[in-house]
mmCIF file of C-alpha atoms in Angstrom:
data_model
loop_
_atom_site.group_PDB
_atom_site.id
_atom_site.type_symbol
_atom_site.label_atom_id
_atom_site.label_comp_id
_atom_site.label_asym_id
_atom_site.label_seq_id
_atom_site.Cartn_x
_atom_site.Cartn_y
_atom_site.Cartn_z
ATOM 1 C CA UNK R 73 -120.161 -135.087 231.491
ATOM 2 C CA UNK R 74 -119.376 -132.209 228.684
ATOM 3 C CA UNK R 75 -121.268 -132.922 225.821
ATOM 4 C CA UNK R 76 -121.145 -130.690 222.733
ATOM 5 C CA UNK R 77 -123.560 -130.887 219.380
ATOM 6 C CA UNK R 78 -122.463 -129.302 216.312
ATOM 7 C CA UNK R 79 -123.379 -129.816 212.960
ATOM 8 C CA UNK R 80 -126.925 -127.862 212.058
ATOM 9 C CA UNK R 81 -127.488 -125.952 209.336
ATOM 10 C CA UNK R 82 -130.102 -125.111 206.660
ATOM 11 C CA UNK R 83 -130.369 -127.112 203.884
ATOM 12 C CA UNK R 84 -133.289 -128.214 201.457
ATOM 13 C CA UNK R 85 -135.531 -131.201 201.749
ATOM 14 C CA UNK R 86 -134.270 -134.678 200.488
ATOM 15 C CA UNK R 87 -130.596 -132.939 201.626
ATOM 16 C CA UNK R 88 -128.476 -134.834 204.342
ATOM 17 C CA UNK R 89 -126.431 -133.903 207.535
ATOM 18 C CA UNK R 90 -125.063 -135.379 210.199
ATOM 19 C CA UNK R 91 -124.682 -134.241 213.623
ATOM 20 C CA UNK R 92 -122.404 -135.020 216.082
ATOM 21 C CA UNK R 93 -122.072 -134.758 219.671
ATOM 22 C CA UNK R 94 -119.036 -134.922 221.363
ATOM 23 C CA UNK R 95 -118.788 -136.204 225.421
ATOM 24 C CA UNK R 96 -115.591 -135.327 227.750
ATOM 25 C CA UNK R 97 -115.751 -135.984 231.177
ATOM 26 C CA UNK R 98 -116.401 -139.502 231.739
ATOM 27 C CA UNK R 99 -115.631 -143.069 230.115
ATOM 28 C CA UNK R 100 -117.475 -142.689 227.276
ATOM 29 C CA UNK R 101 -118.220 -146.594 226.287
ATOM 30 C CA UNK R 102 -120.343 -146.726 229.462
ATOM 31 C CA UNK R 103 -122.930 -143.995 228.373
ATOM 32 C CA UNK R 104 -126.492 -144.558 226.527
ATOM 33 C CA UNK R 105 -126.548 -141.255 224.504
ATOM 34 C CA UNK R 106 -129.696 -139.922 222.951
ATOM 35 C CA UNK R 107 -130.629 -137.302 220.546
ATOM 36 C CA UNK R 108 -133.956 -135.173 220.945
ATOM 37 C CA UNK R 109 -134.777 -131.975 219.362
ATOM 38 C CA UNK R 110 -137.645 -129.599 219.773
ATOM 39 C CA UNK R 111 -139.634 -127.148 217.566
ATOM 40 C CA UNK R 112 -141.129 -124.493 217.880
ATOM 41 C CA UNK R 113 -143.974 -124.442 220.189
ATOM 42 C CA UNK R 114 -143.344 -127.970 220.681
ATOM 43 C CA UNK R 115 -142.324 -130.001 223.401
ATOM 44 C CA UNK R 116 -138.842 -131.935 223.116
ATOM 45 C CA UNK R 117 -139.278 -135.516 221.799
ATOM 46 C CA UNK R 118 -137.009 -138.138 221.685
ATOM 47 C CA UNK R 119 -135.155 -138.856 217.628
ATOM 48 C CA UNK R 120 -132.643 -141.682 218.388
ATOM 49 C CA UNK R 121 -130.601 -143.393 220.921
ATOM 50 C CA UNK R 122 -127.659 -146.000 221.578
ATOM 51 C CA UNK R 123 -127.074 -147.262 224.349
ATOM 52 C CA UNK R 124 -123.643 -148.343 226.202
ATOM 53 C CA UNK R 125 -124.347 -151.756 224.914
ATOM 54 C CA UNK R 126 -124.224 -150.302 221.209
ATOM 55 C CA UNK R 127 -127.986 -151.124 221.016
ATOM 56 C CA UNK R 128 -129.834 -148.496 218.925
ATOM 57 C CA UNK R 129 -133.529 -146.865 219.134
ATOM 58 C CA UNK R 130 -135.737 -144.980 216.481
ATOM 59 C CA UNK R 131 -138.458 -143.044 216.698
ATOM 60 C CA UNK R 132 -141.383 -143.447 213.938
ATOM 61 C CA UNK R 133 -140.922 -140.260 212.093
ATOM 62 C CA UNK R 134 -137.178 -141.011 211.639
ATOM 63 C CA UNK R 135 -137.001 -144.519 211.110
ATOM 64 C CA UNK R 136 -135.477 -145.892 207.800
ATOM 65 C CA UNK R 137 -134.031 -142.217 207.204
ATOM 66 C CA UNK R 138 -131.392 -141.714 209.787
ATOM 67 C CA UNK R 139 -128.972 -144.006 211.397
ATOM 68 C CA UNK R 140 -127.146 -143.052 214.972
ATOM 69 C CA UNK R 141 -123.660 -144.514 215.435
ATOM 70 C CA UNK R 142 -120.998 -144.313 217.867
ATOM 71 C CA UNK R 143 -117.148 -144.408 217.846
ATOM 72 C CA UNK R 144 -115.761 -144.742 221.062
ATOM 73 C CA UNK R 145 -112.708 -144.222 220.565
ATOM 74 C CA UNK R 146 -113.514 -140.670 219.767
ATOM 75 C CA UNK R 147 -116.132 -139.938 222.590
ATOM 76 C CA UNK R 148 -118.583 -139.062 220.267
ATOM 77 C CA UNK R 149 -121.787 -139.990 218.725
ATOM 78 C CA UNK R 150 -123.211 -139.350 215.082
ATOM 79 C CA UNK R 151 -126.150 -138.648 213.767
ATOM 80 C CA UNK R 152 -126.421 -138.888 210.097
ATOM 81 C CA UNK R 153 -129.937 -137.752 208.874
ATOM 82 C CA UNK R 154 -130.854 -138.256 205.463
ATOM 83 C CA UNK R 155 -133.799 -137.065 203.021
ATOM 84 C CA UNK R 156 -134.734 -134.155 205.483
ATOM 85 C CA UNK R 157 -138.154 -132.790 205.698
ATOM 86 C CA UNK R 158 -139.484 -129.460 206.581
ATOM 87 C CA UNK R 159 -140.673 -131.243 209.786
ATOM 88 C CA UNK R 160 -137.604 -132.027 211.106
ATOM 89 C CA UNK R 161 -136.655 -128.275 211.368
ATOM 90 C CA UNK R 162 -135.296 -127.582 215.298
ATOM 91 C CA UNK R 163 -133.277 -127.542 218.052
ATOM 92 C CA UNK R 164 -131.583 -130.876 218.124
ATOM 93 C CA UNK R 165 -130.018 -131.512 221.920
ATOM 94 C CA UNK R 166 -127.470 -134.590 222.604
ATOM 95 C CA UNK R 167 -127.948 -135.807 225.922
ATOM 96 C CA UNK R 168 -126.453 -138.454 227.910
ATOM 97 C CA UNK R 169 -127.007 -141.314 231.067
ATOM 98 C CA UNK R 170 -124.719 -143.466 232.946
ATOM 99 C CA UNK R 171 -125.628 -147.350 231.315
ATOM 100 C CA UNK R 172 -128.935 -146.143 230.482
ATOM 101 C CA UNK R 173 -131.646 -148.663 229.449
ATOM 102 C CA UNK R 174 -134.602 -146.864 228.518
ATOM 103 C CA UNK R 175 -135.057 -143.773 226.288
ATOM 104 C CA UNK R 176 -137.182 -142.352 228.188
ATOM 105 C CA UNK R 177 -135.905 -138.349 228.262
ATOM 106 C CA UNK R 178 -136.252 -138.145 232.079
ATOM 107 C CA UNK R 179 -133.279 -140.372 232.785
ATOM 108 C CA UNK R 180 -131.628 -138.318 231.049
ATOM 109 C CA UNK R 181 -129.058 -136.429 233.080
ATOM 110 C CA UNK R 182 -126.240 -134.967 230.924
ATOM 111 C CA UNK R 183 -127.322 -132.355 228.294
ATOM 112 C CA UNK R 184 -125.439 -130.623 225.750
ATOM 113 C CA UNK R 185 -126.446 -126.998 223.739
ATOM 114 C CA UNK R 186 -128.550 -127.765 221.162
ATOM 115 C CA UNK R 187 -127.432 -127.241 217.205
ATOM 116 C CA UNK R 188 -130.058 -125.712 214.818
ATOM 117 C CA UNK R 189 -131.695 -127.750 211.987
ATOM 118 C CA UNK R 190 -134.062 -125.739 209.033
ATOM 119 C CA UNK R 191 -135.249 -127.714 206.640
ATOM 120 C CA UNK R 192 -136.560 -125.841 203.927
ATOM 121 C CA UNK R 193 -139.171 -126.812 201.449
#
């Protein structure tokens, strides 16, 4: 699997984007995708997730301020974050597992190049 984020930038807090990542390579409705990013001098940590089943995860910090969806049609996945903080500046990496379950970023096994995300104050 091909997977391909795009859609960083730098924008001001309380803006929005939305990410998207973009699989080739392999039926597409039978994938759990997952977003994680990491910041400097931090270790990677797990943002959202939806799984083949369309069943979506959250973590704390995010919760209630961005929404993951999914159109299968188009093999891709979006991320739409809204009222950004300055701590959700970094590296944000789509990743990818075969009818994954969990969120857990070990079963991970299809990663994409990560898009930057600066969120200034």
């Amino acid at each position: 699997v091909q997977l391909q984020a795009s859609g960083g930038g730098l924008v001001q807090a309380g803006d929005s984007l939305r990410l998207t990542c973009a699989a080739s390579g392999r039926t597409f409705s039978m994938l759990t995708v997952g977003w994680f990013r990491q910041a400097p001098g931090k270790e990677r940590e797990f943002v959202a997730g939806i799984m083949w089943t369309n069943r979506q995860g959250y973590a704390d910090s995010v919760k209630g301020r961005f929404t993951i969806s999914r159109d299968n049609a188009k093999n891709t996945v979006y991320l739409q974050m809204n009222s950004l903080k300055p701590e959700d500046t970094a590296v944000y990496y789509c990743a990818a597992e075969d009818y994954g379950s969990t969120y857990q970023q070990s079963n991970f096994n299809y990663w994409g190049r990560g898009t930057q995300v600066t969120v200034s104050s």
